[in-house]
Coordinates of C-alpha atoms in Angstrom, one line a residue:
Q1327 CA 8.7 18.0 44.8
Y1328 CA 9.4 19.3 41.4
N1329 CA 10.4 22.9 41.3
N1330 CA 11.9 24.9 38.4
G1331 CA 13.3 21.9 36.7
Y1332 CA 14.8 20.4 39.8
Y1333 CA 13.5 17.4 41.8
D1334 CA 13.8 17.4 45.6
A1335 CA 13.2 14.0 47.1
N1336 CA 13.0 15.5 50.6
G1337 CA 10.1 17.9 49.6
Q1338 CA 12.0 21.0 50.7
G1339 CA 12.0 22.9 47.4
G1340 CA 14.4 22.1 44.6
Q1341 CA 17.8 23.7 44.6
E1342 CA 20.7 23.2 42.2
D1343 CA 22.9 21.8 45.0
E1344 CA 20.4 19.0 45.9
D1345 CA 21.6 15.4 45.7
V1346 CA 19.3 14.4 42.9
G1347 CA 19.9 17.5 40.8
E1348 CA 18.2 18.6 37.6
I1349 CA 16.0 16.2 35.7
S1350 CA 16.8 16.9 32.1
G1351 CA 15.2 15.2 29.2
E1352 CA 12.0 13.2 29.1
L1353 CA 10.6 10.8 31.7
Y1354 CA 9.2 7.4 30.5
V1355 CA 6.5 5.2 32.0
G1356 CA 6.9 1.5 31.4
P1357 CA 6.2 -1.9 33.0
F1358 CA 8.6 -3.8 35.3
C1359 CA 8.4 -7.0 37.3
S1360 CA 8.1 -7.0 41.1
K1361 CA 11.0 -8.3 43.2
N1362 CA 9.4 -11.7 43.6
G1363 CA 8.5 -11.9 39.8
R1364 CA 4.8 -12.5 40.3
K1365 CA 3.4 -9.1 39.5
I1366 CA 3.8 -6.5 36.8
H1367 CA 3.8 -2.8 37.8
L1368 CA 4.2 0.5 36.1
G1369 CA 7.2 2.7 36.9
V1370 CA 8.8 6.0 35.9
F1371 CA 12.2 5.7 34.1
L1372 CA 14.8 8.2 32.9
E1373 CA 15.4 6.6 29.5
E1374 CA 13.3 4.8 26.9
T1375 CA 14.5 1.2 27.5
C1376 CA 13.0 1.5 31.1
S1377 CA 16.1 0.2 32.8
V1378 CA 17.1 3.3 34.8
E1379 CA 14.5 4.2 37.4
A1380 CA 13.6 7.8 38.1
P1381 CA 13.7 9.0 41.7
N1382 CA 10.7 8.1 43.9
G1383 CA 7.9 10.6 43.8
I1384 CA 8.8 12.2 40.5
Y1385 CA 5.5 11.2 38.9
E1386 CA 3.4 12.7 41.7
A1387 CA 5.6 15.9 41.6
T1388 CA 5.0 16.4 37.8
H1389 CA 1.3 15.4 37.8
Y1390 CA -0.1 17.6 40.6
G1391 CA 0.0 14.9 43.3
D1392 CA -1.7 12.2 41.3
S1393 CA -0.1 8.8 41.8
L1394 CA 0.9 6.5 38.9
P1395 CA -1.7 3.9 38.2
Y1396 CA -0.5 0.3 38.8
A1397 CA 2.5 1.5 40.7
K1398 CA 1.5 -0.6 43.7
K1399 CA -1.2 -2.9 42.2
S1400 CA -0.3 -5.4 39.5
I1401 CA -1.4 -4.7 35.9
V1402 CA -2.3 -8.4 35.4
S1403 CA -4.8 -10.0 37.7
S1404 CA -4.0 -13.4 39.1
G1405 CA -7.7 -14.3 39.5
C1406 CA -9.9 -16.1 37.0
L1407 CA -12.0 -14.4 34.4
S1408 CA -15.7 -15.2 33.8
C1409 CA -16.5 -16.6 30.3
K1410 CA -20.2 -15.8 30.7
E1411 CA -21.5 -13.0 28.6
P1412 CA -21.9 -9.8 30.8
K1413 CA -25.3 -8.2 31.2
E1414 CA -26.0 -4.9 29.5
V1415 CA -26.0 -2.4 32.3
D1416 CA -27.0 0.6 30.3
Y1417 CA -30.3 -0.9 28.9
Q1418 CA -31.1 -3.2 31.9
N1419 CA -30.3 -6.2 29.7
Y1420 CA -33.2 -5.3 27.3
Y1421 CA -31.5 -6.2 24.1
D1422 CA -29.9 -9.4 25.5
Q1423 CA -33.1 -11.1 26.8
Q1424 CA -34.0 -12.7 23.5
D1425 CA -30.9 -15.0 23.2
A1426 CA -29.2 -17.4 25.6
D1427 CA -26.1 -16.2 27.4
E1428 CA -23.0 -17.0 25.3
A1429 CA -19.3 -17.2 26.1
T1430 CA -17.2 -14.0 25.7
E1431 CA -15.0 -13.5 22.7
V1432 CA -11.8 -14.1 24.7
C1433 CA -12.9 -17.5 25.9
T1434 CA -14.3 -18.5 22.5
T1435 CA -11.0 -17.6 20.8
L1436 CA -8.9 -19.5 23.5
Y1437 CA -11.1 -22.5 23.1
E1438 CA -10.8 -22.5 19.3
M1439 CA -7.0 -22.2 19.4
A1440 CA -6.6 -24.9 22.1
G1441 CA -5.8 -28.5 21.2
K1442 CA -8.8 -30.7 21.7
C1443 CA -9.8 -34.4 21.7
E1444 CA -13.6 -34.4 21.3
E1445 CA -14.0 -38.1 20.6
G1446 CA -16.3 -40.2 22.7
L1447 CA -18.8 -37.4 23.5
D1448 CA -22.4 -38.5 24.0
G1449 CA -24.9 -37.0 21.6
Y1450 CA -24.7 -35.8 18.1
Y1451 CA -21.8 -33.5 17.4
P1452 CA -21.2 -33.1 13.6
N1453 CA -18.0 -31.1 13.8
R1454 CA -16.0 -32.9 16.4
D1455 CA -12.4 -31.8 16.7
V1456 CA -10.1 -34.8 17.1
T1457 CA -6.8 -33.2 15.9
G1458 CA -5.3 -33.2 19.4
C1459 CA -6.1 -36.8 20.3
S1460 CA -2.9 -38.3 19.1
F1461 CA -0.8 -35.6 20.8
I1462 CA -2.7 -36.1 24.1
K1463 CA -2.3 -39.9 23.9
D1464 CA 1.4 -39.5 23.2
L1465 CA 1.8 -37.3 26.3
K1466 CA 0.0 -39.9 28.5
S1467 CA 1.9 -42.9 27.1
S1468 CA 5.3 -41.3 27.1
S1469 CA 5.0 -40.3 30.7
L1470 CA 4.0 -43.8 31.8
V1471 CA 6.7 -45.6 29.9
S1472 CA 9.6 -43.3 30.6
M1473 CA 9.3 -43.1 34.3
P1474 CA 9.7 -46.8 35.2
S1475 CA 12.5 -47.3 32.6
A1476 CA 14.5 -44.5 34.1
N1477 CA 14.6 -46.2 37.5
V1478 CA 15.9 -49.6 36.2
P1479 CA 19.6 -48.8 36.2
A1480 CA 19.3 -47.3 39.7
K1481 CA 17.5 -50.4 41.0
V1482 CA 20.1 -52.8 39.4
F1483 CA 23.0 -50.9 41.0
A1484 CA 21.2 -50.8 44.3
G1485 CA 20.7 -54.5 44.2
I1486 CA 24.4 -55.2 43.3
F1487 CA 25.5 -52.9 46.1
A1488 CA 23.2 -54.7 48.6
V1489 CA 24.4 -58.2 47.6
T1490 CA 28.1 -57.3 47.7
T1491 CA 27.7 -55.5 51.0
L1492 CA 26.1 -58.6 52.6
A1493 CA 28.7 -60.9 51.1
L1494 CA 31.6 -58.8 52.4
A1495 CA 29.9 -58.6 55.8
G1496 CA 29.7 -62.4 55.9
V1497 CA 33.3 -62.9 54.9
S1498 CA 34.5 -60.4 57.5
M1499 CA 32.5 -62.1 60.2
T1500 CA 33.9 -65.5 59.3
L1501 CA 37.5 -64.2 59.3
F1502 CA 36.9 -62.4 62.7
K1503 CA 35.7 -65.6 64.3
R1504 CA 38.5 -67.7 62.8
N1505 CA 41.1 -65.2 64.1
R1506 CA 39.5 -65.2 67.6
R1507 CA 39.7 -69.1 67.8
Q1508 CA 43.4 -69.1 66.9
N1509 CA 44.3 -66.8 69.9
V1510 CA 42.8 -69.1 72.6
S1511 CA 45.1 -69.7 75.5
L1512 CA 45.2 -73.2 76.8
A1513 CA 47.1 -72.2 80.0
G1514 CA 44.2 -70.1 81.2
E1515 CA 46.2 -66.9 81.2
P1516 CA 44.5 -63.9 79.6
I1517 CA 46.0 -62.8 76.4
I1518 CA 46.4 -59.1 75.8
S1519 CA 46.2 -58.3 72.2

């Protein structure tokens, strides 16, 4: 609660000897990222850089119990937006029946700014945009060429390691058999080695 310039987080009436004390100065509302970093919320802060959070419930206390919008729900939606022109609700789509539905301004602007490669389209398109074709081809070709060449040194070292390991295993087996033949007892007595 907010009472006579004092904030009481327990809701028992603000007193000067409370833990939170007097809130002096202005409160600021600003965006902050959620703990997992996937959402953007609004919060109340004690200073204008929005780095020192105000006590919980201060917004509700100063705004007659109304909660801060987007305090729990993200400001930015993670879903897709429709590019289809919305219907005119006020006039039951009366003024929009004459033309075909168009794309919204947001989608049109995004498409205009995006890199495109419109070559090879069927039909007549007088203003084809092919400015992004070389960039897209470079992306495709560089990813195909760089990946196998990056593995060549690793494959060479793996092959050398395998061959040397097999050679050393063969040499050690030969030496082990030769050593075992030299220790054969002709008297038939067991040799403890």
